mmCIF file of C-alpha atoms in Angstrom:
data_model
loop_
_atom_site.group_PDB
_atom_site.id
_atom_site.type_symbol
_atom_site.label_atom_id
_atom_site.label_comp_id
_atom_site.label_asym_id
_atom_site.label_seq_id
_atom_site.Cartn_x
_atom_site.Cartn_y
_atom_site.Cartn_z
ATOM 1 C CA MET A 1 27.848 34.863 137.487
ATOM 2 C CA MET A 2 24.569 36.539 138.705
ATOM 3 C CA THR A 3 22.387 38.749 137.367
ATOM 4 C CA VAL A 4 21.459 42.078 139.051
ATOM 5 C CA LYS A 5 18.003 40.392 139.900
ATOM 6 C CA GLN A 6 19.865 37.313 141.562
ATOM 7 C CA LEU A 7 22.137 39.655 143.627
ATOM 8 C CA ALA A 8 19.377 41.792 144.757
ATOM 9 C CA LYS A 9 17.319 38.729 146.178
ATOM 10 C CA LYS A 10 20.599 37.121 147.681
ATOM 11 C CA CYS A 11 21.735 40.294 149.296
ATOM 12 C CA GLY A 12 18.098 41.655 150.221
ATOM 13 C CA VAL A 13 18.596 45.026 148.366
ATOM 14 C CA SER A 14 16.450 46.412 145.589
ATOM 15 C CA VAL A 15 17.505 46.291 142.104
ATOM 16 C CA ARG A 16 17.273 49.915 142.173
ATOM 17 C CA THR A 17 19.762 50.295 144.691
ATOM 18 C CA LEU A 18 22.296 48.147 142.893
ATOM 19 C CA HIS A 19 21.812 50.441 139.499
ATOM 20 C CA HIS A 20 22.569 53.328 141.631
ATOM 21 C CA TYR A 21 25.504 52.107 143.161
ATOM 22 C CA ASP A 22 26.965 51.261 139.582
ATOM 23 C CA ALA A 23 25.902 54.946 138.579
ATOM 24 C CA ILE A 24 28.054 56.361 141.241
ATOM 25 C CA GLY A 25 31.122 53.834 140.710
ATOM 26 C CA LEU A 26 30.355 52.231 144.114
ATOM 27 C CA LEU A 27 29.992 48.778 142.712
ATOM 28 C CA LYS A 28 30.415 48.009 139.057
ATOM 29 C CA PRO A 29 29.270 44.697 137.472
ATOM 30 C CA ALA A 30 31.837 42.274 136.491
ATOM 31 C CA GLN A 31 30.456 42.257 133.085
ATOM 32 C CA VAL A 32 27.887 43.970 130.940
ATOM 33 C CA THR A 33 26.440 41.719 127.947
ATOM 34 C CA GLU A 34 25.825 42.726 124.909
ATOM 35 C CA ALA A 35 22.124 43.198 125.540
ATOM 36 C CA GLY A 36 23.052 45.344 128.431
ATOM 37 C CA TYR A 37 22.736 43.061 131.237
ATOM 38 C CA ARG A 38 24.711 43.432 134.363
ATOM 39 C CA LEU A 39 26.622 40.344 135.572
ATOM 40 C CA TYR A 40 28.075 40.139 138.967
ATOM 41 C CA ASP A 41 30.782 37.583 140.169
ATOM 42 C CA ASP A 42 32.196 36.746 143.770
ATOM 43 C CA SER A 43 34.395 39.715 144.035
ATOM 44 C CA ALA A 44 31.434 42.096 143.442
ATOM 45 C CA LEU A 45 29.242 40.143 146.042
ATOM 46 C CA GLU A 46 31.855 40.524 148.720
ATOM 47 C CA ARG A 47 32.331 44.277 147.857
ATOM 48 C CA LEU A 48 28.527 44.873 148.368
ATOM 49 C CA TYR A 49 28.996 42.658 151.634
ATOM 50 C CA PHE A 50 31.367 45.509 153.090
ATOM 51 C CA ILE A 51 29.118 48.236 151.544
ATOM 52 C CA LEU A 52 25.967 46.878 153.382
ATOM 53 C CA LEU A 53 27.856 46.440 156.353
ATOM 54 C CA PHE A 54 29.299 50.200 156.539
ATOM 55 C CA ARG A 55 25.887 51.256 155.660
ATOM 56 C CA GLU A 56 24.419 49.445 158.707
ATOM 57 C CA LEU A 57 27.232 51.153 160.894
ATOM 58 C CA GLY A 58 26.085 54.470 159.298
ATOM 59 C CA PHE A 59 28.778 55.275 156.748
ATOM 60 C CA ALA A 60 27.774 57.620 153.908
ATOM 61 C CA LEU A 61 28.227 56.033 150.515
ATOM 62 C CA LYS A 62 30.772 58.524 149.307
ATOM 63 C CA ASP A 63 32.860 57.570 152.666
ATOM 64 C CA ILE A 64 32.463 53.769 151.534
ATOM 65 C CA ARG A 65 33.565 54.132 148.187
ATOM 66 C CA GLY A 66 36.884 56.156 149.404
ATOM 67 C CA ILE A 67 37.565 53.413 151.990
ATOM 68 C CA LEU A 68 37.074 50.374 149.746
ATOM 69 C CA ASP A 69 39.129 51.858 146.917
ATOM 70 C CA ALA A 70 41.946 52.965 149.143
ATOM 71 C CA PRO A 71 45.349 51.447 148.406
ATOM 72 C CA ASP A 72 46.126 50.532 151.817
ATOM 73 C CA PHE A 73 42.607 48.729 152.370
ATOM 74 C CA ASP A 74 42.801 45.413 154.290
ATOM 75 C CA ARG A 75 39.661 43.503 154.693
ATOM 76 C CA ASN A 76 40.688 41.518 158.060
ATOM 77 C CA ARG A 77 41.375 44.875 159.794
ATOM 78 C CA VAL A 78 38.232 46.358 158.357
ATOM 79 C CA LEU A 79 36.151 43.281 159.498
ATOM 80 C CA ASP A 80 37.852 43.408 162.904
ATOM 81 C CA ARG A 81 36.516 46.905 163.357
ATOM 82 C CA GLN A 82 33.198 46.233 161.801
ATOM 83 C CA ILE A 83 32.816 42.813 164.366
ATOM 84 C CA ASP A 84 33.828 45.309 167.361
ATOM 85 C CA LEU A 85 31.278 47.870 166.743
ATOM 86 C CA LEU A 86 28.515 45.682 165.762
ATOM 87 C CA GLU A 87 29.195 43.584 169.115
ATOM 88 C CA ARG A 88 29.011 47.045 170.820
ATOM 89 C CA LYS A 89 25.566 47.655 169.394
ATOM 90 C CA ARG A 90 24.482 44.166 169.825
ATOM 91 C CA ARG A 91 25.053 44.464 173.718
ATOM 92 C CA HIS A 92 23.502 48.268 173.745
ATOM 93 C CA LEU A 93 20.338 46.760 171.992
ATOM 94 C CA GLU A 94 20.140 43.853 174.519
ATOM 95 C CA TYR A 95 20.154 46.193 177.447
ATOM 96 C CA ILE A 96 17.506 48.331 175.858
ATOM 97 C CA THR A 97 15.256 45.338 175.069
ATOM 98 C CA ASN A 98 15.951 44.016 178.700
ATOM 99 C CA MET A 99 14.765 47.479 180.234
ATOM 100 C CA ALA A 100 11.665 47.328 177.944
ATOM 101 C CA ARG A 101 10.905 44.254 179.522
ATOM 102 C CA GLY A 102 11.527 45.599 183.092
ATOM 103 C CA VAL A 103 9.126 48.604 182.241
ATOM 104 C CA ARG A 104 6.424 46.274 181.347
ATOM 105 C CA MET A 105 7.073 44.093 184.546
ATOM 106 C CA ILE A 106 7.573 46.940 187.360
ATOM 107 C CA GLY A 107 7.059 50.225 185.841
ATOM 108 C CA VAL A 108 9.428 52.860 184.440
ATOM 109 C CA LYS A 109 9.997 54.911 187.799
ATOM 110 C CA TYR A 110 12.312 51.942 189.312
ATOM 111 C CA LEU A 111 14.713 51.691 186.343
ATOM 112 C CA GLU A 112 17.811 53.612 185.259
ATOM 113 C CA PHE A 113 18.075 55.167 182.006
ATOM 114 C CA ASP A 114 21.951 55.168 181.405
ATOM 115 C CA GLY A 115 21.384 52.277 178.762
ATOM 116 C CA PHE A 116 20.179 55.144 176.807
ATOM 117 C CA ASP A 117 23.603 56.528 176.435
ATOM 118 C CA VAL A 118 24.878 55.668 173.137
ATOM 119 C CA ASN A 119 27.943 58.328 173.311
ATOM 120 C CA LYS A 120 30.393 55.380 173.566
ATOM 121 C CA ILE A 121 29.116 54.046 170.511
ATOM 122 C CA ASP A 122 28.962 57.193 168.528
ATOM 123 C CA ASP A 123 32.539 57.892 169.931
ATOM 124 C CA TYR A 124 33.690 54.634 168.559
ATOM 125 C CA ALA A 125 31.791 55.029 165.446
ATOM 126 C CA GLU A 126 33.729 58.350 164.888
ATOM 127 C CA GLN A 127 37.031 56.610 165.810
ATOM 128 C CA ALA A 128 36.659 54.201 163.072
ATOM 129 C CA LYS A 129 35.596 56.657 160.860
ATOM 130 C CA THR A 130 38.754 58.495 161.555
ATOM 131 C CA LEU A 131 40.739 55.399 160.940
ATOM 132 C CA TYR A 132 39.266 54.746 157.715
ATOM 133 C CA GLY A 133 39.580 58.103 156.232
ATOM 134 C CA LYS A 134 38.177 61.231 157.939
ATOM 135 C CA THR A 135 41.622 62.846 157.769
ATOM 136 C CA ASP A 136 43.546 65.081 156.126
ATOM 137 C CA ALA A 137 45.266 62.400 153.839
ATOM 138 C CA TYR A 138 42.059 60.849 153.121
ATOM 139 C CA ARG A 139 40.601 64.426 151.769
ATOM 140 C CA GLU A 140 43.793 64.750 149.831
ATOM 141 C CA TYR A 141 43.392 61.093 148.542
ATOM 142 C CA GLU A 142 39.897 61.839 147.455
ATOM 143 C CA GLU A 143 41.069 65.127 145.527
ATOM 144 C CA LYS A 144 43.847 63.283 143.876
ATOM 145 C CA VAL A 145 41.795 60.524 142.776
ATOM 146 C CA LYS A 146 38.818 62.455 141.683
ATOM 147 C CA GLY A 147 38.168 62.053 138.077
ATOM 148 C CA ARG A 148 40.530 59.158 137.323
ATOM 149 C CA THR A 149 38.874 56.351 135.293
ATOM 150 C CA LYS A 150 38.873 52.701 136.508
ATOM 151 C CA ALA A 151 41.849 52.203 134.085
ATOM 152 C CA GLN A 152 43.928 55.025 135.326
ATOM 153 C CA SER A 153 43.177 53.906 138.954
ATOM 154 C CA ASP A 154 44.097 50.029 137.992
ATOM 155 C CA ALA A 155 47.313 51.534 136.290
ATOM 156 C CA VAL A 156 48.439 53.402 139.440
ATOM 157 C CA ASN A 157 47.604 50.423 141.913
ATOM 158 C CA ALA A 158 49.917 48.061 139.504
ATOM 159 C CA LYS A 159 52.612 50.234 140.065
ATOM 160 C CA VAL A 160 52.319 50.008 143.795
ATOM 161 C CA MET A 161 52.537 46.340 143.336
ATOM 162 C CA ASP A 162 55.518 46.697 141.079
ATOM 163 C CA PHE A 163 57.282 48.360 144.050
ATOM 164 C CA PHE A 164 57.097 45.097 145.668
ATOM 165 C CA VAL A 165 58.209 42.999 142.749
ATOM 166 C CA ARG A 166 61.221 45.401 142.950
ATOM 167 C CA LEU A 167 61.580 45.143 146.873
ATOM 168 C CA GLY A 168 61.372 41.215 146.700
ATOM 169 C CA LYS A 169 64.573 41.187 144.637
ATOM 170 C CA LEU A 170 66.340 43.071 147.264
ATOM 171 C CA ARG A 171 65.459 40.480 150.124
ATOM 172 C CA GLY A 172 69.008 39.215 150.697
ATOM 173 C CA GLN A 173 70.105 42.571 151.803
ATOM 174 C CA SER A 174 70.052 44.104 155.110
ATOM 175 C CA PRO A 175 66.740 46.380 155.242
ATOM 176 C CA ASP A 176 69.126 49.475 156.072
ATOM 177 C CA SER A 177 71.274 48.864 152.697
ATOM 178 C CA GLU A 178 71.409 51.848 150.321
ATOM 179 C CA GLU A 179 69.037 50.103 147.711
ATOM 180 C CA ALA A 180 66.672 49.248 150.185
ATOM 181 C CA GLN A 181 66.589 52.696 151.661
ATOM 182 C CA ASN A 182 66.030 54.229 148.126
ATOM 183 C CA TRP A 183 63.314 51.906 147.698
ATOM 184 C CA VAL A 184 61.555 53.247 150.779
ATOM 185 C CA ARG A 185 62.215 56.859 149.365
ATOM 186 C CA ASP A 186 60.839 56.065 146.145
ATOM 187 C CA LEU A 187 57.695 54.563 147.442
ATOM 188 C CA GLN A 188 57.127 57.621 149.983
ATOM 189 C CA GLU A 189 57.317 59.612 146.978
ATOM 190 C CA PHE A 190 55.111 57.857 144.739
ATOM 191 C CA PHE A 191 52.511 57.628 147.376
ATOM 192 C CA THR A 192 52.548 61.558 147.829
ATOM 193 C CA ALA A 193 52.347 62.164 144.358
ATOM 194 C CA ASN A 194 49.512 59.835 143.670
ATOM 195 C CA PHE A 195 47.319 59.282 146.931
ATOM 196 C CA TYR A 196 48.268 61.658 149.789
ATOM 197 C CA THR A 197 51.341 63.356 151.467
ATOM 198 C CA CYS A 198 53.071 60.195 153.069
ATOM 199 C CA THR A 199 54.242 61.900 156.163
ATOM 200 C CA PRO A 200 56.754 59.569 158.535
ATOM 201 C CA GLU A 201 53.858 58.500 160.664
ATOM 202 C CA ILE A 202 51.591 57.231 157.474
ATOM 203 C CA LEU A 203 54.921 55.754 156.188
ATOM 204 C CA MET A 204 55.162 53.666 159.373
ATOM 205 C CA GLY A 205 51.754 52.875 159.675
ATOM 206 C CA LEU A 206 51.807 51.474 156.060
ATOM 207 C CA GLY A 207 54.924 49.536 156.939
ATOM 208 C CA GLU A 208 52.982 47.782 160.064
ATOM 209 C CA LEU A 209 49.896 47.235 157.331
ATOM 210 C CA TYR A 210 52.351 45.765 154.943
ATOM 211 C CA ASP A 211 53.474 42.834 157.606
ATOM 212 C CA GLY A 212 50.289 42.842 159.445
ATOM 213 C CA GLY A 213 48.907 39.501 157.769
ATOM 214 C CA GLY A 214 45.534 39.018 155.964
ATOM 215 C CA ALA A 215 44.997 39.672 152.140
ATOM 216 C CA MET A 216 47.468 42.804 151.981
ATOM 217 C CA THR A 217 50.582 40.700 153.114
ATOM 218 C CA GLU A 218 49.677 37.817 151.032
ATOM 219 C CA ASN A 219 49.558 39.837 147.868
ATOM 220 C CA ILE A 220 52.741 41.633 148.644
ATOM 221 C CA ASP A 221 54.333 38.175 149.279
ATOM 222 C CA ALA A 222 52.930 37.103 146.140
ATOM 223 C CA ALA A 223 54.452 39.693 144.178
ATOM 224 C CA GLY A 224 58.062 39.624 145.659
ATOM 225 C CA GLY A 225 58.189 36.344 147.207
ATOM 226 C CA GLU A 226 57.650 35.170 150.753
ATOM 227 C CA GLY A 227 58.833 37.474 153.578
ATOM 228 C CA THR A 228 58.398 40.558 151.039
ATOM 229 C CA GLY A 229 56.002 42.474 153.559
ATOM 230 C CA ALA A 230 58.169 41.762 156.485
ATOM 231 C CA PHE A 231 61.191 43.166 154.806
ATOM 232 C CA ALA A 232 59.065 46.019 153.409
ATOM 233 C CA ARG A 233 58.129 46.949 157.223
ATOM 234 C CA ASP A 234 61.801 46.518 158.437
ATOM 235 C CA ALA A 235 63.035 49.021 155.608
ATOM 236 C CA ILE A 236 60.615 51.438 156.046
ATOM 237 C CA ALA A 237 61.273 51.480 160.202
ATOM 238 C CA CYS A 238 64.871 51.976 159.507
ATOM 239 C CA TYR A 239 64.240 54.810 157.183
ATOM 240 C CA CYS A 240 61.733 56.612 159.390
ATOM 241 C CA LYS A 241 64.405 56.164 162.187
ATOM 242 C CA GLU A 242 67.111 57.743 160.382
ATOM 243 C CA GLN A 243 64.864 60.599 159.341
ATOM 244 C CA ALA A 244 63.967 61.172 162.826
ATOM 245 C CA GLN A 245 67.413 61.376 163.769
ATOM 246 C CA ASN A 246 68.743 63.619 161.158
ATOM 247 C CA ALA A 247 65.517 66.172 162.042
ATOM 248 C CA SER A 248 66.779 66.314 165.634
ATOM 249 C CA LEU A 249 70.306 67.348 164.435
#
């Protein structure tokens, strides 16, 4: 465990910043002692790491909280996106640095200024924000979770994992079996009731995420048994295909 001062020193932020993150529910301590001292564990340290990376990329605190608390948050996918954007910024800064050296050596009139065009970086950042949550579904999610206590949020998220415990018991069946398809329907209705309107497009995206590897797939397979994430993807694909066919009739 680390005290707030130790965490602040380790990550290069102020104690005041960590107090603010606690106050707005962005980064809660793992424990508060009887004397009122905040203590942070490794999970809090990792969450702070993501917060600082998102801040570096220009995300607002309320957007960061929505991303990190989203039920489909996947750390590996987020890290891949962050690395890509940071690499783009690094190349841009290298170009500007070399241009400054060129101005010093030969003068400004001999140089091109296209390196100052950051539209591509800005466009990519907007794409990332859209992926992470600047959507109708995300806004609906914000509205539905507003006012929930941590205990209430934990209870809802636990129910999500209960779905995969239930699905794990069906792995011996075909993904298009009646029970598996009923599971997909119930999952879709649960997400719509508790998070956001789970359209067929979103449902398909969730299916790909469940079998996409990383912590998400590991947690699902831990709950339902090895292969549960892949089975969820296949069952969802069958369900969405059937729904599309019925809609076209």
